[in-house]
Amino acid sequence: MQLYIHTRGTMVRVRNRSFHISNGEEVRMVSAHRVTSMAIGNSCMLSSSALLLALKHHIPVYLLDGIGRISGQVSGTGFTNHTGIRRQQVLQKDSDWSKRYITDLIVTKLQRQQVHINDLLDGMAHARSTEAVYFIRSVDEVVTALTNNTQAGELIDTSVLSGLEGQIARNYWGLLSSGLPAGFQFEGRSRMPATDRFNAALNYLYAILGSYVENAIIQAGLDPHFGFMHADGYGSKGLTYDLMEPFRPWADKCLTSLIIRGLLKETHFQVNEDEVRINADARRIIITGWNDFLEETEWLNDRQVAKKNHFFLLATGLSATLLAQINESNE
């Protein structure tokens, strides 16, 4: 599990070789053996003994800013001994292999977006609207074309691939908005700052998703900064953004479910003139909903796998492939 500490004034200490988490009279104990990563908000406190316990159990600790984005991390030395794999990441940038790999990630993302829209609009009056039918058909056509091109060895540049994905995304967000209650409908994506309730919540959930993906990347011995599609400039975490792509529709679906079920309400947001923010109750609801969502299973390589394990399996699969490339080149 990821231990996500975000409530102002929360203190994490160590007691009986476990994490002792307290905020006023509210106290809970969490065994270090149950924790895979820890994320600490900027208004929370972590004792040095708790940090040492995390490092002892190879638990990466992520430091979050005021809106839940990762500002820094503390990891044990065990995460820095994979220089060969990380060098291979750099060497594969813009290679034919990396283009095929990114194409597969985007195909998975598009297919999950299609499933989400189908599920969301199923039974609604506009489920068979021209826009919905066009979206479903366009995803089918793009996925088929990308798959056929890859199988035929006709590789697509990542910039072209990103453009195709962006065209579909515009229709996707429009249809998603149409399936939401009026108070949560929106006009396209707005990031920082968010200009509507849906995007304010989604930005927060994407930040949480990023911490899960980055944790898996580090545990797999990869460098989160060296991606294949996203920019790898100073401070950018290109691989984290790359591997987030197929999982973004999961976050979209989780948030949509919280809204439609009435768990996330308009009153959970602070609407200002130029920005919309979520409050502490919204954060709690989103985190709880996300953790529950990840307990569900989804097919992976002909078997049902808990969604929470997909991140690590994707990262370790990439790491194993890069290692195999190294071994092959050394033969």
C-alpha atoms as one frame of an Amber mdcrd trajectory, in Angstrom:
protein
   0.000   0.000   0.000   1.057   3.607  -0.464   0.913   5.590   2.768  -0.488
   8.984   1.799  -0.176  11.575   4.587  -1.794  14.885   3.676  -3.877  16.241
   6.593  -2.379  19.398   8.091  -0.569  18.792  11.378  -0.228  15.021  10.984
   2.893  13.584  12.632   4.576  10.310  11.647   6.789   8.698  14.288   7.935
   5.161  15.111   6.464   2.983  17.827   7.013  -0.760  18.217   8.846  -0.856
  14.865   5.758   0.456  13.066   4.715   3.856  11.766   2.761   5.753  14.432
   0.547   8.321  12.676  -1.202  10.921  14.800  -3.259  14.053  14.364  -4.790
  15.320  17.588  -6.666  12.444  19.175  -6.733  10.418  15.968  -4.008   7.747
  16.005  -3.261   4.723  13.846  -0.437   2.225  13.543   0.815   0.869  10.208
   3.356  -1.933   9.884   6.336  -1.058   7.697   5.922  -4.437   5.982   2.582
  -3.258   4.522   3.961  -0.039   3.016   5.400   0.141  -0.509   5.877   3.922
  -0.599   5.104   6.983   1.482   3.920  10.415   0.336   4.095  13.310   2.820
   2.223  16.588   2.354   3.950  19.913   2.941   1.995  20.616   6.143   2.816
  17.262   7.775   5.783  16.152   9.870   7.993  13.070   9.572  10.437  12.179
  12.353  13.981  11.077  11.550  13.262   7.677  13.110  10.288   7.237  10.765
  12.467   8.194   7.807  15.131   5.683   8.852  12.485   2.970   9.250  11.276
   3.697   5.723  14.804   3.494   4.310  15.487   0.263   6.211  12.507  -1.346
   4.482  13.363   0.185   1.069  10.291   2.424   1.183  10.756   5.550  -0.975
   9.453   8.719   0.672   7.938  11.397  -1.585   7.667  15.028  -0.468   4.605
  16.774  -1.886   3.861  20.433  -2.507   0.609  22.182  -1.614  -1.362  20.655
  -4.485  -0.023  17.121  -4.207   2.789  17.170  -6.780   6.088  15.469  -5.974
   8.705  18.072  -5.025  11.402  15.640  -3.935  12.085  12.154  -2.714  14.268
  10.265  -0.266  15.325   6.734  -1.188  17.870   4.261   0.114  21.103   3.531
  -1.730  19.581   0.323  -3.049  17.797   2.314  -5.730  20.961   3.749  -7.288
  22.824   0.622  -8.416  21.212   0.168 -11.820  23.481   2.331 -13.972  23.524
  -0.159 -16.854  19.755  -0.170 -17.232  19.559   3.594 -16.941  22.278   4.036
 -19.550  20.230   1.830 -21.854  17.243   4.126 -21.328  19.271   6.986 -22.763
  20.603   4.911 -25.661  17.093   3.834 -26.669  15.791   7.390 -26.932  14.355
   7.846 -30.470  15.185   4.233 -31.395  12.848   2.005 -33.413  12.263  -0.088
 -30.306  11.223   2.945 -28.218   8.771   4.032 -30.935   7.126   0.601 -30.830
   7.054   0.696 -27.034   5.408   4.120 -26.869   2.921   3.110 -29.567   1.838
   0.169 -27.407   1.368   2.472 -24.391  -0.768   4.909 -26.375  -2.861   2.088
 -27.864  -3.604   0.858 -24.343  -4.535   4.391 -23.269  -6.908   4.874 -26.215
  -8.581   1.523 -25.613  -9.140   2.363 -21.948 -10.537   5.777 -22.878 -12.944
   4.054 -25.242 -14.078   1.627 -22.524 -14.570   4.510 -20.093 -16.758   6.490
 -22.498 -18.781   3.376 -23.337 -19.377   2.671 -19.643 -20.121   6.308 -18.794
 -22.635   6.946 -21.568 -24.244   3.505 -21.565 -27.990   3.971 -21.200 -27.867
   7.762 -21.518 -29.845   9.549 -24.209 -26.723  10.868 -25.920 -24.909   7.515
 -25.867 -25.597   7.101 -29.578 -25.045  10.736 -30.509 -23.000  11.591 -33.572
 -20.090  12.642 -31.346 -20.112   9.387 -29.371 -20.344   7.200 -32.464 -17.553
   9.201 -34.123 -15.322   8.854 -31.069 -15.777   5.079 -30.801 -15.155   4.647
 -34.520 -12.123   6.948 -34.573 -10.473   5.078 -31.691 -11.063   1.766 -33.465
  -9.552   3.137 -36.669  -6.488   4.671 -34.992  -5.811   1.591 -32.838  -6.103
  -0.688 -35.873  -3.814   1.533 -37.942  -1.188   1.795 -35.203  -1.247  -1.939
 -34.562  -0.982  -2.792 -38.255   1.833  -0.297 -38.800   3.797  -1.682 -35.863
   3.371  -5.259 -37.049   4.472  -4.244 -40.543   7.536  -2.466 -39.192   6.226
   0.976 -40.191   7.118   3.052 -37.155   5.466   6.337 -36.230   7.462   9.223
 -34.812   6.491  10.070 -31.228   5.558  13.648 -32.183   3.074  12.345 -34.780
   1.767   9.813 -32.278   1.272  12.560 -29.717  -0.672  14.580 -32.281  -3.018
  11.670 -33.044  -3.609  11.089 -29.351  -4.316  14.795 -28.852  -6.968  14.853
 -31.590  -8.831  11.965 -29.977  -8.423  13.532 -26.536 -10.469  16.596 -27.528
 -13.463  14.409 -28.358 -12.852  12.255 -25.294 -12.983  15.173 -22.850 -16.079
  16.594 -24.504 -17.963  13.309 -24.202 -16.753  12.754 -20.649 -17.999  16.205
 -19.643 -21.402  15.533 -21.204 -21.882  12.537 -18.920 -21.315  14.512 -15.705
 -23.725  16.544 -13.538 -23.962  20.196 -14.602 -21.807  21.471 -11.720 -18.894
  19.293 -12.826 -19.034  19.781 -16.591 -16.002  21.489 -18.115 -14.526  22.924
 -21.305 -11.443  20.820 -22.005  -8.431  20.233 -19.795  -7.088  23.008 -17.553
  -4.019  22.151 -15.543  -2.313  24.708 -13.342  -4.434  26.476 -12.347  -7.632
  24.482 -12.783 -10.600  26.573 -13.903 -13.377  24.124 -12.976 -14.207  21.507
 -10.352 -13.509  18.440 -12.467 -10.040  19.560 -13.515  -9.152  20.666  -9.986
  -9.905  17.164  -8.714  -8.308  15.441 -11.706  -5.058  17.395 -11.352  -4.847
  16.198  -7.756  -5.586  12.590  -8.712  -3.045  12.683 -11.551  -0.442  13.826
  -9.013  -1.274  10.785  -6.875  -1.102   8.538  -9.940   2.310   9.994 -10.742
   3.635   9.054  -7.312   2.468   5.448  -7.783   4.081   5.206 -11.210   7.305
   6.841 -10.086   7.547   4.510  -7.111   7.275   1.525  -9.469   9.897   3.026
 -11.798  12.417   3.491  -8.998  11.812   0.027  -7.574  12.424  -1.418 -11.042
  15.832   0.281 -11.202  14.830   2.798 -13.870  15.444   6.535 -13.977  12.176
   8.516 -13.928  13.814  11.423 -15.768  14.752   9.673 -19.035  11.628   9.112
 -21.110  11.018   8.080 -24.695   8.129  10.369 -25.638   7.961  13.151 -23.060
  10.701  15.758 -22.797  13.623  14.839 -20.576  14.897  18.334 -19.913  16.174
  19.560 -16.573  13.740  18.687 -13.788  11.348  16.845 -16.106  10.407  13.263
 -15.301   9.935  11.988 -18.821   9.640   8.275 -18.059   7.153   8.919 -15.267
   4.939  10.794 -17.730   5.443   8.090 -20.372   4.334   5.275 -18.083   1.446
   7.311 -16.678  -0.215   7.440 -20.111  -1.978   4.038 -20.085  -3.189   4.634
 -16.521  -4.665   8.121 -16.920  -8.050   6.707 -18.053  -8.164   4.794 -14.755
  -7.877   8.070 -12.852 -10.540   9.615 -15.118 -12.876   6.689 -14.446 -12.263
   6.707 -10.690 -13.004  10.432 -10.437 -16.070  10.186 -12.671 -17.451   7.432
 -10.441 -16.948   9.511  -7.286 -18.859  12.396  -8.875 -21.740  10.371 -10.303
 -22.222   8.476  -7.030 -22.484  11.807  -5.227 -19.454  11.218  -3.003 -17.670
  14.255  -4.409 -19.905  17.327  -4.200 -19.750  20.895  -5.452 -19.331  22.053
  -1.841 -15.965  20.267  -1.698 -14.446  22.986  -3.890 -13.351  26.571  -3.394
 -14.192  28.575  -6.509 -12.130  31.737  -6.945 -12.111  34.263  -9.764  -9.219
  32.650 -11.655  -8.815  29.258  -9.984 -10.736  26.349  -8.465  -9.266  24.395
  -5.535 -10.285  21.226  -3.721 -10.627  21.203   0.062  -9.353  18.697   2.638
 -12.551  16.629   2.536 -12.240  16.281  -1.230  -8.653  15.070  -0.874  -9.738
  12.435   1.632 -12.586  11.260  -0.610 -10.342  11.089  -3.678  -7.588   9.169
  -1.892 -10.048   6.679  -0.391 -11.806   6.222  -3.730  -8.505   5.734  -5.567
  -7.287   3.114  -3.086 -10.581   1.221  -3.421 -10.400   1.468  -7.212  -6.912
  -0.046  -7.258  -8.138  -3.113  -5.380 -10.248  -4.018  -8.420  -8.775  -6.398
 -10.982  -8.164  -6.076 -14.714  -6.876  -8.531 -17.284  -3.136  -8.553 -17.906
  -1.491 -11.249 -20.024  -4.459 -13.626 -19.765  -4.930 -13.306 -16.016  -6.777
 -11.062 -13.605  -4.374  -8.766 -11.736  -5.201  -6.170  -9.085  -4.879  -2.720
 -10.630  -2.495  -1.646  -7.869   0.037  -4.181  -9.213  -0.114  -3.051 -12.849
   2.256  -0.126 -12.237   5.070  -2.305 -10.920   4.543  -4.988 -13.570   4.771
  -2.397 -16.361   7.952  -0.887 -14.905   9.664  -4.225 -14.229   8.707  -5.416
 -17.708  10.453  -2.384 -19.187  13.472  -2.911 -16.945  13.730  -6.578 -17.956
  13.545  -5.660 -21.648  16.316  -3.079 -21.327  18.461  -5.553 -19.389  17.934
  -8.183 -22.097  19.078  -5.642 -24.696  22.249  -5.037 -22.683  22.965  -8.750
 -22.370  22.352  -9.281 -26.082  24.753  -6.497 -27.039  27.443  -8.003 -24.793
  27.274 -11.443 -26.395
